[in-house]
GROMACS .gro file of C-alpha atoms in nm:
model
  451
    1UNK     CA    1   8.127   9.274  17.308
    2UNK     CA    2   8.233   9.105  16.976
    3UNK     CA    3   8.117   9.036  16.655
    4UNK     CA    4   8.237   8.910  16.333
    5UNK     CA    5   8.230   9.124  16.025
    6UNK     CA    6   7.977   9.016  15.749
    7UNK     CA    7   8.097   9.321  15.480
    8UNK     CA    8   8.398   9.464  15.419
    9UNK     CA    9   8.527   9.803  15.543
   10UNK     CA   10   8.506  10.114  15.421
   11UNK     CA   11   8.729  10.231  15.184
   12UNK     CA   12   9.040  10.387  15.270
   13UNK     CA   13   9.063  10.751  15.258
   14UNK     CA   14   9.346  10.836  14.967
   15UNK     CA   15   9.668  10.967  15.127
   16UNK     CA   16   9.732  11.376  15.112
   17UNK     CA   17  10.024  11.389  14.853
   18UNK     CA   18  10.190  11.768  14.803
   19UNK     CA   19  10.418  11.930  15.015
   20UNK     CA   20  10.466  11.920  15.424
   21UNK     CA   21  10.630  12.220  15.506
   22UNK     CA   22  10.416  12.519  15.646
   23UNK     CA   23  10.334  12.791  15.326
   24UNK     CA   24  10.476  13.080  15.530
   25UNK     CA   25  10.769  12.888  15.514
   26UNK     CA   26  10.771  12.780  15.178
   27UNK     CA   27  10.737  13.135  15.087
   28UNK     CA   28  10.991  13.291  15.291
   29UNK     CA   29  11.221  13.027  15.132
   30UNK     CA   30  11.178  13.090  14.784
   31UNK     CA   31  11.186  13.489  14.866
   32UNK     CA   32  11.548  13.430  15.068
   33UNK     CA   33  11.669  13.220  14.778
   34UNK     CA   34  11.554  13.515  14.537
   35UNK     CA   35  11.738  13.770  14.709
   36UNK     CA   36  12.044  13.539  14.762
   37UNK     CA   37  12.072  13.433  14.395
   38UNK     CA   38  12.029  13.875  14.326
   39UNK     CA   39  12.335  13.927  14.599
   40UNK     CA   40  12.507  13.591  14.471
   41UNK     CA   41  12.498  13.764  14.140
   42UNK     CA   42  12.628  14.114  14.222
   43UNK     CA   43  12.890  13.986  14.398
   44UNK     CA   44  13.035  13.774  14.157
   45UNK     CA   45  12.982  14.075  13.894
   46UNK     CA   46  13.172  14.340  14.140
   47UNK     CA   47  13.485  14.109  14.187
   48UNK     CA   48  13.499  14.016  13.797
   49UNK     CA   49  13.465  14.363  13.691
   50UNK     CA   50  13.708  14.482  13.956
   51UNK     CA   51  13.911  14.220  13.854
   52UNK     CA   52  13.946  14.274  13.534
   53UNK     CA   53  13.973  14.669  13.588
   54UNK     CA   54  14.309  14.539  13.799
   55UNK     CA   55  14.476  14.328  13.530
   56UNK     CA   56  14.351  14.615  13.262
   57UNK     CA   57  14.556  14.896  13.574
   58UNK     CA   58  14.840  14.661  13.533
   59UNK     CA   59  14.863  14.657  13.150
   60UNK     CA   60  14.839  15.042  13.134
   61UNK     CA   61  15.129  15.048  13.421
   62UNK     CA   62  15.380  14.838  13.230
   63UNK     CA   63  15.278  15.007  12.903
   64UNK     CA   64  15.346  15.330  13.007
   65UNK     CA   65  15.661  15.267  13.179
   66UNK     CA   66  15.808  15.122  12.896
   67UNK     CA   67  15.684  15.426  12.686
   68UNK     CA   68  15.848  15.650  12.919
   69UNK     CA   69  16.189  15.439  12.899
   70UNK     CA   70  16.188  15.441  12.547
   71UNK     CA   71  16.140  15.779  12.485
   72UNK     CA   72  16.375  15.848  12.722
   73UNK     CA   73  16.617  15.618  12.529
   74UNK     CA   74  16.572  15.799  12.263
   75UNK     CA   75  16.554  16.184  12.346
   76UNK     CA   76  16.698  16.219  12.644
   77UNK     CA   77  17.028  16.375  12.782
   78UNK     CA   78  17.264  16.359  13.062
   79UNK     CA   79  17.271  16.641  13.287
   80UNK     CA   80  17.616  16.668  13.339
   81UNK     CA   81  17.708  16.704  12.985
   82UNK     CA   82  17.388  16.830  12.828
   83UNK     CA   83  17.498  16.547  12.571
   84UNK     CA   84  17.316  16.243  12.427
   85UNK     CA   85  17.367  15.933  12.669
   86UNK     CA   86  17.690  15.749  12.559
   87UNK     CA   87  17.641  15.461  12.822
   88UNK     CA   88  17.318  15.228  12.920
   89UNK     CA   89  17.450  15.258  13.274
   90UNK     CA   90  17.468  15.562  13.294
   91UNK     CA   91  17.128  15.637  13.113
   92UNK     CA   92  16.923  15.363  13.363
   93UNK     CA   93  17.100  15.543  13.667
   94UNK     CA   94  16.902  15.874  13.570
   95UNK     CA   95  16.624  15.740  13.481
   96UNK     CA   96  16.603  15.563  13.747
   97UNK     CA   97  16.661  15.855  13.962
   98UNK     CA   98  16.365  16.032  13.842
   99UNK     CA   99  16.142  15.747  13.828
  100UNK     CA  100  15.844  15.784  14.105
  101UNK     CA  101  15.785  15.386  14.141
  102UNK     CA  102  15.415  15.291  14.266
  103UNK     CA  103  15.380  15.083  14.557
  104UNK     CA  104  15.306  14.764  14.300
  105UNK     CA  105  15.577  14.865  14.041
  106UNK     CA  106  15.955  14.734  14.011
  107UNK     CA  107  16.213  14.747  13.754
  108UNK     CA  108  16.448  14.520  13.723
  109UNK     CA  109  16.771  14.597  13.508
  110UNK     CA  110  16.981  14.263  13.354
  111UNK     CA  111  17.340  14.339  13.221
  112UNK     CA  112  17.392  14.051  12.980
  113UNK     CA  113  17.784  14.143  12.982
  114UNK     CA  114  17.812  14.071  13.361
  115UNK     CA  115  17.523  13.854  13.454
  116UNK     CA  116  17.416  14.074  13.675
  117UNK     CA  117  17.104  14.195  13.756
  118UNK     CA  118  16.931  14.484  14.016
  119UNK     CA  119  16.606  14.575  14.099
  120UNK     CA  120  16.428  14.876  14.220
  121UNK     CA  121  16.051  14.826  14.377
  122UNK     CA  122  15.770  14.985  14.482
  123UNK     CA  123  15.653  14.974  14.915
  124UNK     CA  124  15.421  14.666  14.844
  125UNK     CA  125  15.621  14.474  14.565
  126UNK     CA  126  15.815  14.203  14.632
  127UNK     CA  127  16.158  14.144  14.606
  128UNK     CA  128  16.282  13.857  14.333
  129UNK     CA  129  16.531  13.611  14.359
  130UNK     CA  130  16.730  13.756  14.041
  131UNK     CA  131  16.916  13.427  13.964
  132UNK     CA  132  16.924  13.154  13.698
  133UNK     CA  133  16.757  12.934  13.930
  134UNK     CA  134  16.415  13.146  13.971
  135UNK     CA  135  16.191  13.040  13.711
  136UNK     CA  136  15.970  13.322  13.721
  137UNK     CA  137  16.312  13.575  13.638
  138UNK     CA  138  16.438  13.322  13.395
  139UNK     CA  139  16.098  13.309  13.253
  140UNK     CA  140  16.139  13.730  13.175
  141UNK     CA  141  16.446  13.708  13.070
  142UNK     CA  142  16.340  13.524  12.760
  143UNK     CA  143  15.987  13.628  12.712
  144UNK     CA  144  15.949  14.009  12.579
  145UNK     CA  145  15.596  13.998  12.796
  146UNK     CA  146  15.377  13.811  13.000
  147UNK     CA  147  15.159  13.744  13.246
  148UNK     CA  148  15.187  13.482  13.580
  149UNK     CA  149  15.047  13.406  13.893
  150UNK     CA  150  15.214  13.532  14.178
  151UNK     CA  151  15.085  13.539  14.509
  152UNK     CA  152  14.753  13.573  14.553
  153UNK     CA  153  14.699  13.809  14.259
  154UNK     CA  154  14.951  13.850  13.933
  155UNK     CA  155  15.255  13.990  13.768
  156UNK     CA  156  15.234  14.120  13.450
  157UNK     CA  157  15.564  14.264  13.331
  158UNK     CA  158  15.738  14.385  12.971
  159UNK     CA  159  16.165  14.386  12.875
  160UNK     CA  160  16.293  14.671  12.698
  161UNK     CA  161  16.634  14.577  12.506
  162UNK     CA  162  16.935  14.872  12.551
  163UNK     CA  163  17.140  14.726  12.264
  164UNK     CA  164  17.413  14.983  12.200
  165UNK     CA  165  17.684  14.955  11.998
  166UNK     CA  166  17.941  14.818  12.297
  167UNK     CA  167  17.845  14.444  12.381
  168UNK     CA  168  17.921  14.534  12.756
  169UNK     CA  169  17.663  14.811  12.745
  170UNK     CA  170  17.349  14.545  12.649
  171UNK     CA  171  17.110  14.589  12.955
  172UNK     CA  172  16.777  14.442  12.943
  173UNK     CA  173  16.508  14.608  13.119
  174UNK     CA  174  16.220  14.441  13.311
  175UNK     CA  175  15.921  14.671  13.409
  176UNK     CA  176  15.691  14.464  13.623
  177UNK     CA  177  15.352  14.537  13.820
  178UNK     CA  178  15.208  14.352  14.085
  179UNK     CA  179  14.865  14.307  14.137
  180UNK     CA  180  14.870  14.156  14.516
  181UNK     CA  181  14.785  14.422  14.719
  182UNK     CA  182  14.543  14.544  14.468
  183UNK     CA  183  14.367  14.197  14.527
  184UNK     CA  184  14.356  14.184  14.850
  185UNK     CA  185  14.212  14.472  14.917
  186UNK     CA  186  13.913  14.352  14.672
  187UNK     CA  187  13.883  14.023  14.847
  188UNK     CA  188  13.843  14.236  15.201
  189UNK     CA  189  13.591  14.435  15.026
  190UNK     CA  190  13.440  14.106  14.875
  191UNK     CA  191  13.406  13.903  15.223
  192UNK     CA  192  13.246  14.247  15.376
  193UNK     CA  193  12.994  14.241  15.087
  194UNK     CA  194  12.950  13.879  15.184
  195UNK     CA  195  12.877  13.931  15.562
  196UNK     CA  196  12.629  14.259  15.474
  197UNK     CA  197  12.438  14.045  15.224
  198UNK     CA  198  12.433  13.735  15.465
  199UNK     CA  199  12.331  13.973  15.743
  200UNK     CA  200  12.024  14.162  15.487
  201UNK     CA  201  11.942  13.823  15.410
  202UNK     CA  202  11.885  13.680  15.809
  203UNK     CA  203  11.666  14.053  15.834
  204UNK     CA  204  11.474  13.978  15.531
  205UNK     CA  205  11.406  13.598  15.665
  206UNK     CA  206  11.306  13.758  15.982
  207UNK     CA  207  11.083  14.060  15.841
  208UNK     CA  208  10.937  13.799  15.588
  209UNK     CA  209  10.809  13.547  15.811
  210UNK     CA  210  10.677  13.814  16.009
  211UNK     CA  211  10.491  13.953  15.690
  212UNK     CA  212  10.394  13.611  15.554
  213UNK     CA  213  10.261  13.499  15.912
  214UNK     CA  214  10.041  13.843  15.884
  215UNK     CA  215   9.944  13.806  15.567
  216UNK     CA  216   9.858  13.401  15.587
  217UNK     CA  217   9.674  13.481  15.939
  218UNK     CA  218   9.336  13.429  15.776
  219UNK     CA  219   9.449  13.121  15.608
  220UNK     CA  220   9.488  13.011  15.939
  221UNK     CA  221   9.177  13.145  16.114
  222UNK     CA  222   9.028  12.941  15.769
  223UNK     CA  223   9.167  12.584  15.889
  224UNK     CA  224   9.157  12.630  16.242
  225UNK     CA  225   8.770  12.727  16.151
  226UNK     CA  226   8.780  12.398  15.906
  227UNK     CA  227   8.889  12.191  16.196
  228UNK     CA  228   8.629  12.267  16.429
  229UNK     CA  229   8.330  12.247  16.214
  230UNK     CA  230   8.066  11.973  16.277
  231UNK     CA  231   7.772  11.912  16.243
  232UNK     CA  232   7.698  12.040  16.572
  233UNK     CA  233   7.851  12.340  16.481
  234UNK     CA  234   7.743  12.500  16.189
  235UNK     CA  235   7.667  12.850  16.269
  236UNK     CA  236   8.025  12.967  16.291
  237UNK     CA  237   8.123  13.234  16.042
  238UNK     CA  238   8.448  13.407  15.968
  239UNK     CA  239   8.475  13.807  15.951
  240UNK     CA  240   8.538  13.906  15.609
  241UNK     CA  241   8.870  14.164  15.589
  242UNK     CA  242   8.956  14.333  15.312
  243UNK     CA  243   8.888  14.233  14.955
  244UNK     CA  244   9.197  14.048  14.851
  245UNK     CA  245   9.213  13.715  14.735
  246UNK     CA  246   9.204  13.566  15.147
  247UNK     CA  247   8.918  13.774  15.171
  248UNK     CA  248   8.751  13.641  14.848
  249UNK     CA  249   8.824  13.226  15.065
  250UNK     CA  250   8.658  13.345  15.352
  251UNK     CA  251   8.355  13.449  15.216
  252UNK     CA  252   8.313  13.130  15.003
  253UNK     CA  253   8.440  12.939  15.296
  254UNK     CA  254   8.166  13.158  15.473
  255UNK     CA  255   7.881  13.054  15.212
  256UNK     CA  256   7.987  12.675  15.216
  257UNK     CA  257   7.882  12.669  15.606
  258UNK     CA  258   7.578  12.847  15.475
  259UNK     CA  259   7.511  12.548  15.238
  260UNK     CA  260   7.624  12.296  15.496
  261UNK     CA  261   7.367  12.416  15.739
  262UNK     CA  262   7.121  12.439  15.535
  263UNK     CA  263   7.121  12.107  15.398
  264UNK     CA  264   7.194  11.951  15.747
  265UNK     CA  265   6.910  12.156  15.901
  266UNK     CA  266   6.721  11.975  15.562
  267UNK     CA  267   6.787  11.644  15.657
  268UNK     CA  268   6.713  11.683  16.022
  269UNK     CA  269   6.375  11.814  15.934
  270UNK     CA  270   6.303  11.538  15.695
  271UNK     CA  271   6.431  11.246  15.960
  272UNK     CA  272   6.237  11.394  16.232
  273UNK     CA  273   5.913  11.451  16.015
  274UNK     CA  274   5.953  11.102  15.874
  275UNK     CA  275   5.940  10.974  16.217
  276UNK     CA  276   5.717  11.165  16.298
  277UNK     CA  277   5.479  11.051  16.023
  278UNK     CA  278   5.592  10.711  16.041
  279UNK     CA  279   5.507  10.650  16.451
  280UNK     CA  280   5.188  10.721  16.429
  281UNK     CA  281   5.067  10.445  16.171
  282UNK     CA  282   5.244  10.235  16.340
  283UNK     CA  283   5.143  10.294  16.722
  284UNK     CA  284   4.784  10.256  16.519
  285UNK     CA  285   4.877   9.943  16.379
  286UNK     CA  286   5.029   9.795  16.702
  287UNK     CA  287   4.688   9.903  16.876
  288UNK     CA  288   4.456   9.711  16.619
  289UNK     CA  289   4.687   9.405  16.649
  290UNK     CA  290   4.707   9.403  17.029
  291UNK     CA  291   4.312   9.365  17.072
  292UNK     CA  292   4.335   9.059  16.833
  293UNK     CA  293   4.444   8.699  16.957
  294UNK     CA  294   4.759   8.698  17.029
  295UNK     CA  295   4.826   8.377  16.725
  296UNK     CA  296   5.193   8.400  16.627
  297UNK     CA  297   5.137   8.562  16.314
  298UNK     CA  298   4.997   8.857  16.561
  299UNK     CA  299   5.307   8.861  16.733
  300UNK     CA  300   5.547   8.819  16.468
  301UNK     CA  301   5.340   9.139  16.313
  302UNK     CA  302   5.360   9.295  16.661
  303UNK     CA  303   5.791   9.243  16.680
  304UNK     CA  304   5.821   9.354  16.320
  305UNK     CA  305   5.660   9.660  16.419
  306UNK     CA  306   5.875   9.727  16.770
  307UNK     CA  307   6.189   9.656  16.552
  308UNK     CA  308   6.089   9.898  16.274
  309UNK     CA  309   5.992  10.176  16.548
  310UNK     CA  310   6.321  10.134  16.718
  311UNK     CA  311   6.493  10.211  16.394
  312UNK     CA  312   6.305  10.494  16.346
  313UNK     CA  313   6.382  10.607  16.719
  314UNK     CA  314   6.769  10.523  16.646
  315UNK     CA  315   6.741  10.717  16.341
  316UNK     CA  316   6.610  11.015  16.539
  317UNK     CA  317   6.865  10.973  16.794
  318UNK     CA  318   7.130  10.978  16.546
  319UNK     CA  319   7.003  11.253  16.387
  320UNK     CA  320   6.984  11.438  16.779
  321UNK     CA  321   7.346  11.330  16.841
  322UNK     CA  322   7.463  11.574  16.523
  323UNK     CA  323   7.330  11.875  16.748
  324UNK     CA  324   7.448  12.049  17.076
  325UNK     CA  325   7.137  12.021  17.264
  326UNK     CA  326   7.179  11.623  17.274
  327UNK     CA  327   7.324  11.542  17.601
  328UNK     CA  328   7.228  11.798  17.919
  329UNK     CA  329   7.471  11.670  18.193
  330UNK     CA  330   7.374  11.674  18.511
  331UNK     CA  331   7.641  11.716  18.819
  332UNK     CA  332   7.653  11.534  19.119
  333UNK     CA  333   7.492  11.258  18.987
  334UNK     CA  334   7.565  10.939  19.229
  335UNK     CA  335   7.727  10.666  19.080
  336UNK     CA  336   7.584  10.420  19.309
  337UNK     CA  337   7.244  10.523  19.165
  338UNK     CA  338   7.366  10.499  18.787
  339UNK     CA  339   7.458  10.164  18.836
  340UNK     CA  340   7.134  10.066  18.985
  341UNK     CA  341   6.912  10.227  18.696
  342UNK     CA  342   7.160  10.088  18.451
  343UNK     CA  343   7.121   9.713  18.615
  344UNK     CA  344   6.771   9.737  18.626
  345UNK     CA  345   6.754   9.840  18.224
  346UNK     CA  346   6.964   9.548  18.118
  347UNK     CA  347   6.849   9.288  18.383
  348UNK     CA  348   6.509   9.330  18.175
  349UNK     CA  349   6.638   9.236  17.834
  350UNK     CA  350   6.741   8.885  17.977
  351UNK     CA  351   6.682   8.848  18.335
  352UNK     CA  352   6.919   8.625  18.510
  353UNK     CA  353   7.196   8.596  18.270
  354UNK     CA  354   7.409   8.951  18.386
  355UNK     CA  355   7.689   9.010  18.636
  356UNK     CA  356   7.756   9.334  18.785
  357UNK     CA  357   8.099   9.493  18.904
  358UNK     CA  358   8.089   9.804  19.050
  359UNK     CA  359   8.456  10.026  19.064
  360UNK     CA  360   8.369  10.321  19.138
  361UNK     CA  361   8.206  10.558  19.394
  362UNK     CA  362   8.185  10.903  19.442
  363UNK     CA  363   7.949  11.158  19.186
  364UNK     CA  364   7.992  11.189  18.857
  365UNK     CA  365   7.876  11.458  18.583
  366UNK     CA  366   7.649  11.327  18.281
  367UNK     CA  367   7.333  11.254  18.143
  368UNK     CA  368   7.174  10.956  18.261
  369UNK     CA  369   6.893  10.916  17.995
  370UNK     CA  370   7.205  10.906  17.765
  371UNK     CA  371   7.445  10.694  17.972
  372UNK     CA  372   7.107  10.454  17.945
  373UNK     CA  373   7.069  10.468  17.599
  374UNK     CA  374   7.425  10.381  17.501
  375UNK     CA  375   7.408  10.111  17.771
  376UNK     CA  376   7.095   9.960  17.629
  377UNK     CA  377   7.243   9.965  17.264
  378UNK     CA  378   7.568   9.754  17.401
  379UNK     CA  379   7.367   9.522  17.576
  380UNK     CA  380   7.132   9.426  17.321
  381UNK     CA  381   7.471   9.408  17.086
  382UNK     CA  382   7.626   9.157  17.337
  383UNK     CA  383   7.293   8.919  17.409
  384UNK     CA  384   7.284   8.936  17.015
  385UNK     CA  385   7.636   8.775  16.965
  386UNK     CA  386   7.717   8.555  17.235
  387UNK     CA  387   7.552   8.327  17.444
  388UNK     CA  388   7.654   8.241  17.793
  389UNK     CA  389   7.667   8.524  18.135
  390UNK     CA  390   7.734   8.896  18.041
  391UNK     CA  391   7.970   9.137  18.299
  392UNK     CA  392   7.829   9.543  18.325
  393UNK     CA  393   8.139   9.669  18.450
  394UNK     CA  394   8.136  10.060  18.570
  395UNK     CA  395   8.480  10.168  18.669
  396UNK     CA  396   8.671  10.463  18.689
  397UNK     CA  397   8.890  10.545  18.369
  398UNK     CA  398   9.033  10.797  18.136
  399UNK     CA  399   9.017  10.950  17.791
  400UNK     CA  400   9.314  10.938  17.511
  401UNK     CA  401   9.347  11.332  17.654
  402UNK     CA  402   9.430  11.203  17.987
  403UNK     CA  403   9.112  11.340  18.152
  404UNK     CA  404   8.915  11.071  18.426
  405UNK     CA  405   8.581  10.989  18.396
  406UNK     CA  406   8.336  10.672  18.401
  407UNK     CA  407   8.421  10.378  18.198
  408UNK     CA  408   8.097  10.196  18.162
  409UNK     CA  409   8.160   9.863  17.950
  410UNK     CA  410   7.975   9.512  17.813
  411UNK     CA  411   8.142   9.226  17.833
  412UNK     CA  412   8.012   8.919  17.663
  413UNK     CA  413   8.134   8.580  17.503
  414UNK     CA  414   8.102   8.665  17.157
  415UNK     CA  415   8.342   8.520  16.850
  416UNK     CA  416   8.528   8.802  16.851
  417UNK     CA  417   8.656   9.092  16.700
  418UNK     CA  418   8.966   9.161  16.479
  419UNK     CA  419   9.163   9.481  16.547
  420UNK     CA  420   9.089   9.600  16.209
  421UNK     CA  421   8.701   9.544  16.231
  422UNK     CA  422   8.634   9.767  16.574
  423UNK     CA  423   8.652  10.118  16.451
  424UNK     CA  424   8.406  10.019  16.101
  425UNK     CA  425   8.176   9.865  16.279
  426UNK     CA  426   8.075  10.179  16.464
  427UNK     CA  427   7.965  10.337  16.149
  428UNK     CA  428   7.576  10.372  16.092
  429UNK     CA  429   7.467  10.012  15.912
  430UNK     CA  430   7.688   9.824  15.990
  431UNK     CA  431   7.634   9.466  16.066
  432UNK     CA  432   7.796   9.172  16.189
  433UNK     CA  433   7.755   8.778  16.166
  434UNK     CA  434   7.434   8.742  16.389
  435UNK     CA  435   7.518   8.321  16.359
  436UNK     CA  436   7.151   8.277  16.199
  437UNK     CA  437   7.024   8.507  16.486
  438UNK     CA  438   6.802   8.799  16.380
  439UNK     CA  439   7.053   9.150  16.293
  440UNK     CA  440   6.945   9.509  16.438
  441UNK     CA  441   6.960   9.805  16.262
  442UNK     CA  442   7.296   9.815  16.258
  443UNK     CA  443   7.281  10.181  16.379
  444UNK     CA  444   7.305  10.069  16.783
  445UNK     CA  445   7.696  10.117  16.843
  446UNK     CA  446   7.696  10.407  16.567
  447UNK     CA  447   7.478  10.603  16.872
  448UNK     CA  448   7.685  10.441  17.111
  449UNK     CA  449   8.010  10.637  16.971
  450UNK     CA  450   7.767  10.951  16.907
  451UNK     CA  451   7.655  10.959  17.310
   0.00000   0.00000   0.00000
């Protein structure tokens, strides 16, 4: 069956804007990137404060050392002759001897007469290349402190001058520490804090989308209740747990059914007592008229009356189709039989001008008065719009779920539909072209897509 649109379709619902992603996950997100930013944070604070406790450990290292090598400079004595040092040598040799080096110290000791240069180090410091050509002991040699990368941590070192009276005796000494060892160790600490926060963080995503699926369970009970509410479905109600804010939804989700079903009960009433109150003046009024002469103003009376009582009884059947009790299908009903009834119905709105092709066989499950109604409604659509033979095809066929059934269709020679016309013009007044030819209600196909 096709028509051509005389009014425009219905407006276009406005598209959803706001976010896609689920709110349990949106949740769990922000809470994850909460806690991460909190460990982020207390990580970075730990290795700058431990940091800076290091370079601080080295300061205090080379400080003291050369506070111990000056005052022994000054105040010491050699053992074997209980006398004031007379030689820088000999004064770094016992020193040096009673020196306890940490595992990050060393001491290096330049004698400008020779150009030579030893060093005595600590179990983790490293060993220098104690020539002109290393920049770093070049570098000390000419600064009386410093600092420098070295390795993956620092050096930080300070030269004591042994200037004695003899040019030969000029030593300058270098006391270094080395903050390598000390660094590593932090960064090992560091990447284990890294791998217990990243491993709290995968528990708290996990505990948190358990908690927020918990918590946002009603919220889903809420739409999935949303979803399935119709009009033939209005007595549904959601228990009430708790009194938090879900709870608080529910029970105005709760009273907005309440309102829903009262007003649709309202209007159901009032469409069944208007056609109630309506039919009966009417069946009156079609009585007076029929024992008149039947002149054409009689029957044009007589057909406005039949068309206004079958809008009345397509309002009613609209208003039927909103409510469970509508259809009552019946099993095992024979198809053969169906097709007969439904031949018969439409054979009598224009005899001779319908074809019949029967698909299937077998039984089906349905509601015949129903399957008749919708039938009628597409027939009378069909001799409406087009002109020449019409084809009642029954054949077997399935839903957009996949499930078989009966596929009863119309087939006429109308003008045609466009794609974007056939879903509007199943809405309840809707109309087509009728090409001069006298419109229905317009509510025909609107019951068709209730049944």
């Amino acid at each position: 069956m096709t028509t051509v649109p005389s009014s425009p379709p219905p407006p276009a619902t406005a598209p959803v804007s706001g976010p896609s992603v689920p709110a349990r996950l949106r949740i769990v997100a922000w809470m994850l990137f909460v806690v991460a930013l909190g460990l982020t944070s207390m990580i970075v604070s730990v290795r700058s404060t431990l940091m800076a406790d290091i370079s601080r450990s080295a300061n205090t290292d080379v400080t003291h050392e050369v506070k111990e090598l000056q005052n022994f400079a000054s105040t010491g004595v050699d053992p074997r002759t209980s006398q004031p040092f007379t030689s820088t040598t000999r004064l770094m040799e016992v020193y040096r001897d009673g020196q306890q080096l940490t595992d990050r110290e060393a001491v290096i000791v330049y004698n400008h007469a020779t150009g030579k240069a030893t060093q005595a180090s600590g179990a983790s410091a490293p060993t220098l290349d104690l020539t002109s050509t290393d920049p770093l002991f070049v570098k000390m040699l000419q600064s009386p402190s410093g600092a420098t990368s070295y390795g993956s941590g620092e050096v930080r070192w300070a030269r004591v001058e042994l200037e004695p009276d003899d040019p030969s005796q000029h030593l300058s000494v270098i006391t270094m520490s080395f903050t390598a060892s000390r660094v590593d160790q932090l960064n090992a600490t560091i990447w284990l804090m890294v791998g217990i926060s990243a491993a709290v963080l995968v528990l708290t995503g996990v505990v948190g989308l358990l908690v927020a699926r918990q918590i946002l369970r009603p919220l889903r009970d809420l739409r999935t209740a949303a979803a399935s509410v119709s009009t033939q479905d209005l007595n549904r109600r959601l228990p009430v747990k708790g009194r938090d804010d879900i709870a608080g939804l529910t029970e105005e989700f709760n009273g907005m059914l309440d309102r829903l079903q009262e007003a649709f009960d309202g209007q159901t009433q009032f469409v069944l007592r208007a056609h109630q109150e309506i039919s009966g003046p009417l069946a009156v009024m079609d009585a007076r008229l029929a024992s008149q002469p039947a002149t054409r103003t009689v029957l044009q009376q007589r057909t406005q009356i039949a068309e206004l009582q079958r809008v009345l009884d397509d309002l009613q059947s609209l208003t039927q189709a909103e409510r469970r009790d509508f259809a009552h299908p019946a099993p095992d009903v024979e198809v053969t039989e169906l097709a007969r009834t439904l031949l018969d119905d439409v054979e009598a709105m224009a005899p001779g001008r319908w074809k019949f092709d029967l698909r299937a066989r077998g039984t089906a499950t349905l509601d015949v008065e129903r399957m008749r109604q919708a039938t009628g409604h597409l027939a009378r659509n069909g001799l409406q719009h087009g002109d020449g033979p019409l084809t009642l095809t029954i054949a077997p066929g399935t839903d957009g779920y996949g499930r078989s059934g009966l596929e009863i269709s119309v087939t006429d020679e109308g003008p045609g539909l466009a794609d974007d016309d056939v879903d509007w013009l199943f809405e309840r007044f809707t109309h087509g072209e009728a090409d001069g030819k006298p419109r229905g209600s317009g509510l025909g196909l609107a019951i068709v897509r209730a049944i």
